[in-house]
Every structure is written in structure tokens, then in C-alpha cells.
CSV table of C-alpha atoms in Angstrom, one decimal:
chain,number,residue,atom,x,y,z
A,172,UNK,CA,0.0,0.0,0.0
A,173,UNK,CA,1.3,3.4,-1.0
A,174,UNK,CA,2.0,5.7,1.9
A,175,UNK,CA,0.5,9.2,1.8
A,176,UNK,CA,3.1,11.9,1.1
A,177,UNK,CA,3.5,14.1,4.2
A,178,UNK,CA,3.9,17.1,2.0
A,179,UNK,CA,0.5,16.4,0.4
A,180,UNK,CA,-1.1,16.3,3.8
A,181,UNK,CA,0.4,19.6,4.6
A,182,UNK,CA,-0.9,21.1,1.3
A,183,UNK,CA,-4.4,19.7,2.1
A,184,UNK,CA,-4.3,21.2,5.6
A,185,UNK,CA,-3.2,24.6,4.1
A,186,UNK,CA,-6.1,24.8,1.7
A,187,UNK,CA,-8.0,28.1,1.9
A,188,UNK,CA,-11.3,28.2,3.9
A,189,UNK,CA,-14.3,27.8,1.6
A,190,UNK,CA,-16.8,30.6,1.4
A,191,UNK,CA,-20.4,29.9,2.3
A,192,UNK,CA,-22.9,30.4,-0.5
A,193,UNK,CA,-25.4,33.2,-0.1
A,194,UNK,CA,-28.3,30.7,0.2
A,195,UNK,CA,-26.5,28.9,3.1
A,196,UNK,CA,-25.8,32.2,4.8
A,197,UNK,CA,-29.5,33.1,4.5
A,198,UNK,CA,-30.6,29.7,5.9
A,199,UNK,CA,-28.2,29.9,8.8
A,200,UNK,CA,-29.4,33.5,9.6
A,201,UNK,CA,-33.2,32.8,9.2
A,202,UNK,CA,-33.2,29.3,10.7
A,203,UNK,CA,-32.8,30.2,14.4
A,204,UNK,CA,-35.3,33.1,14.0
A,205,UNK,CA,-37.9,30.8,12.5
A,206,UNK,CA,-37.4,28.4,15.3
A,207,UNK,CA,-37.8,31.2,17.8
A,208,UNK,CA,-41.1,32.4,16.1
A,209,UNK,CA,-42.5,28.9,15.8
A,210,UNK,CA,-41.6,27.9,19.4
A,211,UNK,CA,-43.2,31.1,20.8
A,212,UNK,CA,-46.4,30.7,18.8
A,213,UNK,CA,-46.7,27.0,19.5
A,214,UNK,CA,-45.1,26.9,23.0
A,215,UNK,CA,-48.1,25.3,24.8
A,216,UNK,CA,-48.3,22.6,22.1
A,217,UNK,CA,-44.6,21.9,22.3
A,218,UNK,CA,-44.8,21.7,26.1
A,219,UNK,CA,-47.7,19.2,25.9
A,220,UNK,CA,-45.7,17.0,23.4
A,221,UNK,CA,-42.3,17.3,25.1
A,222,UNK,CA,-42.8,17.7,28.9
A,223,UNK,CA,-39.1,18.5,29.4
A,224,UNK,CA,-39.7,21.8,27.6
A,225,UNK,CA,-42.5,22.7,30.0
A,226,UNK,CA,-39.8,22.9,32.7
A,227,UNK,CA,-38.3,25.9,30.9
A,228,UNK,CA,-41.5,28.0,31.6
A,229,UNK,CA,-44.0,29.6,29.3
A,230,UNK,CA,-43.8,29.9,25.5
A,231,UNK,CA,-41.3,32.7,25.4
A,232,UNK,CA,-38.9,30.7,27.6
A,233,UNK,CA,-39.4,27.6,25.5
A,234,UNK,CA,-38.7,29.7,22.4
A,235,UNK,CA,-35.6,31.2,24.1
A,236,UNK,CA,-34.2,27.7,24.9
A,237,UNK,CA,-34.8,26.4,21.4
A,238,UNK,CA,-33.4,29.7,19.9
A,239,UNK,CA,-30.2,29.1,21.8
A,240,UNK,CA,-30.0,25.5,20.5
A,241,UNK,CA,-30.7,26.6,16.9
A,242,UNK,CA,-28.1,29.3,17.1
A,243,UNK,CA,-25.5,26.8,18.3
A,244,UNK,CA,-26.5,24.5,15.5
A,245,UNK,CA,-26.2,27.2,12.9
A,246,UNK,CA,-22.7,28.2,14.1
A,247,UNK,CA,-21.7,24.5,14.1
A,248,UNK,CA,-22.9,24.0,10.5
A,249,UNK,CA,-21.1,27.2,9.5
A,250,UNK,CA,-17.9,25.9,11.0
A,251,UNK,CA,-18.2,22.4,9.4
A,252,UNK,CA,-19.1,23.8,6.0
A,253,UNK,CA,-16.5,26.7,5.8
A,254,UNK,CA,-14.0,26.0,8.7
A,255,UNK,CA,-14.6,29.5,9.8
A,256,UNK,CA,-17.0,31.5,12.0
A,257,UNK,CA,-18.1,34.9,10.6
A,258,UNK,CA,-17.5,37.6,13.2
A,259,UNK,CA,-21.0,39.1,13.3
A,260,UNK,CA,-22.9,35.8,13.7
A,261,UNK,CA,-20.4,34.7,16.3
A,262,UNK,CA,-20.7,37.9,18.4
A,263,UNK,CA,-24.5,37.7,18.0
A,264,UNK,CA,-24.4,34.1,19.1
A,265,UNK,CA,-22.4,34.8,22.2
A,266,UNK,CA,-24.9,37.5,23.2
A,267,UNK,CA,-27.8,35.0,22.6
A,268,UNK,CA,-26.2,32.5,24.9
A,269,UNK,CA,-25.5,35.0,27.7
A,270,UNK,CA,-28.8,36.8,27.6
A,271,UNK,CA,-30.8,33.6,26.8
A,272,UNK,CA,-29.2,31.9,29.9
A,273,UNK,CA,-30.2,34.9,32.0
A,274,UNK,CA,-33.7,34.8,30.6
A,275,UNK,CA,-34.2,31.1,31.6
A,276,UNK,CA,-32.3,31.4,34.9
A,277,UNK,CA,-34.2,34.4,36.2
A,278,UNK,CA,-37.5,33.6,34.3
A,279,UNK,CA,-37.4,37.2,33.0
A,280,UNK,CA,-37.9,37.7,29.2
A,281,UNK,CA,-36.5,41.2,29.4
A,282,UNK,CA,-33.0,39.9,28.8
A,283,UNK,CA,-33.8,38.1,25.5
A,284,UNK,CA,-35.8,41.1,24.4
A,285,UNK,CA,-32.8,43.4,25.0
A,286,UNK,CA,-30.4,41.1,23.0
A,287,UNK,CA,-31.0,42.8,19.6
A,288,UNK,CA,-30.5,46.2,21.3
A,289,UNK,CA,-27.2,45.2,22.7
A,290,UNK,CA,-25.9,43.5,19.5
A,291,UNK,CA,-27.0,46.3,17.2
A,292,UNK,CA,-25.6,49.0,19.5
A,293,UNK,CA,-22.3,47.2,19.7
A,294,UNK,CA,-22.0,46.8,16.0
A,295,UNK,CA,-23.0,50.4,15.3
A,296,UNK,CA,-20.6,51.7,18.0
A,297,UNK,CA,-17.7,49.6,16.6
A,298,UNK,CA,-18.3,50.7,13.0
A,299,UNK,CA,-18.7,54.4,13.8
A,300,UNK,CA,-16.0,54.4,16.4
A,301,UNK,CA,-13.5,52.8,14.0
A,302,UNK,CA,-14.0,55.8,11.6
A,303,UNK,CA,-12.7,58.1,14.4
A,304,UNK,CA,-9.4,56.3,14.1
A,305,UNK,CA,-9.5,56.3,10.3
A,306,UNK,CA,-10.5,52.7,10.0
A,307,UNK,CA,-13.5,51.6,7.8
A,308,UNK,CA,-14.0,48.3,9.7
A,309,UNK,CA,-16.8,47.2,7.3
A,310,UNK,CA,-14.1,46.6,4.7
A,311,UNK,CA,-12.6,43.9,6.8
A,312,UNK,CA,-15.9,42.1,7.0
A,313,UNK,CA,-17.0,42.4,3.3
A,314,UNK,CA,-13.6,42.6,1.6
A,315,UNK,CA,-14.2,39.2,0.0
A,316,UNK,CA,-17.6,40.2,-1.5
A,317,UNK,CA,-16.8,43.8,-2.6
A,318,UNK,CA,-13.8,45.7,-3.7
A,319,UNK,CA,-14.4,49.4,-3.0
A,320,UNK,CA,-12.3,52.5,-2.9
A,321,UNK,CA,-11.6,54.1,0.5
A,322,UNK,CA,-14.3,56.7,0.1
A,323,UNK,CA,-16.8,54.0,-0.7
A,324,UNK,CA,-15.9,51.9,2.4
A,325,UNK,CA,-16.1,55.1,4.5
A,326,UNK,CA,-19.6,56.0,3.3
A,327,UNK,CA,-20.9,52.4,3.5
A,328,UNK,CA,-19.5,52.1,7.1
A,329,UNK,CA,-21.3,55.3,8.1
A,330,UNK,CA,-24.6,54.0,6.7
A,331,UNK,CA,-24.3,50.6,8.3
A,332,UNK,CA,-23.2,52.1,11.6
A,333,UNK,CA,-26.2,54.4,11.7
A,334,UNK,CA,-28.5,51.6,10.5
A,335,UNK,CA,-27.4,49.3,13.4
A,336,UNK,CA,-28.2,52.1,15.9
A,337,UNK,CA,-31.6,52.6,14.2
A,338,UNK,CA,-32.3,48.9,14.7
A,339,UNK,CA,-31.3,49.1,18.3
A,340,UNK,CA,-33.7,52.0,18.9
A,341,UNK,CA,-36.4,50.3,16.9
A,342,UNK,CA,-36.1,47.2,19.0
A,343,UNK,CA,-36.4,49.1,22.2
A,344,UNK,CA,-39.6,50.9,21.0
A,345,UNK,CA,-41.2,47.7,19.9
A,346,UNK,CA,-40.5,45.5,22.9
A,347,UNK,CA,-41.4,48.2,25.4
A,348,UNK,CA,-44.6,49.3,23.6
A,349,UNK,CA,-46.2,46.0,22.3
A,350,UNK,CA,-46.9,42.5,23.5
A,351,UNK,CA,-44.3,39.7,23.5
A,352,UNK,CA,-46.0,37.9,20.6
A,353,UNK,CA,-45.9,41.1,18.6
A,354,UNK,CA,-42.2,41.6,19.4
A,355,UNK,CA,-41.3,38.1,18.3
A,356,UNK,CA,-43.3,38.4,15.1
A,357,UNK,CA,-41.7,41.8,14.3
A,358,UNK,CA,-38.2,40.4,15.0
A,359,UNK,CA,-38.8,37.8,12.2
A,360,UNK,CA,-41.2,39.5,9.8
A,361,UNK,CA,-40.2,43.1,10.4
A,362,UNK,CA,-36.5,43.4,11.1
A,363,UNK,CA,-35.4,41.0,8.5
A,364,UNK,CA,-37.3,42.6,5.5
A,365,UNK,CA,-36.1,46.1,6.7
A,366,UNK,CA,-32.5,44.8,6.7
A,367,UNK,CA,-32.9,43.3,3.2
A,368,UNK,CA,-34.4,46.5,1.8
A,369,UNK,CA,-31.6,48.6,3.4
A,370,UNK,CA,-29.0,46.2,2.0
A,371,UNK,CA,-30.4,46.4,-1.5
A,372,UNK,CA,-30.6,50.2,-1.2
A,373,UNK,CA,-26.8,50.3,-0.8
A,374,UNK,CA,-26.1,48.7,-4.3
A,375,UNK,CA,-25.9,52.1,-6.1
A,376,UNK,CA,-23.2,53.2,-3.7
A,377,UNK,CA,-21.3,49.9,-4.0
A,378,UNK,CA,-21.4,50.1,-7.8
A,379,UNK,CA,-20.3,53.7,-7.9
A,380,UNK,CA,-17.3,53.0,-5.8
A,381,UNK,CA,-16.4,49.6,-7.0
A,382,UNK,CA,-12.7,49.2,-8.0
A,383,UNK,CA,-13.6,46.5,-10.5
A,384,UNK,CA,-15.9,48.9,-12.3
A,385,UNK,CA,-13.2,51.6,-12.3
A,386,UNK,CA,-10.7,49.1,-13.7
A,387,UNK,CA,-13.1,48.1,-16.5
A,388,UNK,CA,-13.5,51.7,-17.4
């Protein structure tokens, strides 16, 4: 039997990390949210079918526990498929685990409701704060997807920084002003479409400052 060349093994290990497809990214992003929405709306039914879930508490607590599990599964799938963990989902996942654990331990859903506020404020502050030091940090996140000039990255970073802060304020308004069921539904069916629309609205800016476009001209 021919022995495997150690040099070949080294080359295999040094292969670049694969990039997740846009469809896989969307599934990994939406999957935990859909689990959260379903578990909250059918919490009593799940508790009757799976008595162990009833020990977590009411529907929002069952949804929180399953949301944490689904988030962990999404991060695991991302690691298995790409051998990397994107920074933003990783930070969001850590906050989910911390605030989800507090929610279940203290039986207080305020913590899980504040999770989007904390995450979006953190992202917004990091992006806008980086500009104070002359760093367009968004370029480090999306450099593989877009090639923009410095002015393009600066403008895009400002827009995303402000948008994240807007989402933080919006989350505070919704969870403090409406019912838990409305907040959960808005988290899935409101925040995600708003984010998609905002993302598509940035395409003219991206195309205007694209280095590939400038090279073609």
C-alpha cells in the first residue's frame, strides 16, 4: 500500500477556507429566527408534546431555549461547511447564549428582548468608532464580497453604523410598547425585511465606488 506523502497532507491542511454560499448564509441566519417564532407561537403545544420543555417555563422561555440551541447548531454548521465562524454571527451568538441563559435562569424575558438592542448598538458603535481612528472596519468584513475605494468603504461604514443604531432604537420601542408575541413576530417578519431593503438600497453606492468597475472603465 502506497503511503501518503506528508507534503501532500500539509498542502491539504493549508487549503484556503471555503466561502459559504449566499443561500446557506440566509438559511443559517433565518433558521434560528424561524425556530424562535414557531416555538413562541406554539409553545403550549410543544410543552404538551415534550414535557421536558415545559420545565423551561411559558412559550417565550421555551422559544428562548430552542433559539439558543438553533443558534448553536447554525454556528456549528457554518464551521463544518466553511471552517470559519463569521465575526458578526459569532458575536450575536455569544450575546444570545448569555442573555438567553439569564432569561431562563431568572425567568425574565427582558433579557432576551434586549439582546437585539445590545448587539446592534455594539455593531453600530464599533463601526462608527472605527471611523474616528480612520478605520473603515466594514471593509474587513465584506472585503471578499466587494472591492471598493476608501471613500466607498467610509460611506458604507457610516450608513451601516447608523442603521445598526436605528435597529437598536427600533427594538427598544417595539418590545417596550407592544406585546411579547408582537415583538417576536416583528423580530422575524419586520426586522429581516427592513434589513434586506436597506442592503439592496446600498447597491448604487457599491457600484459607484467599485474598484472592478473603475478598472473596467
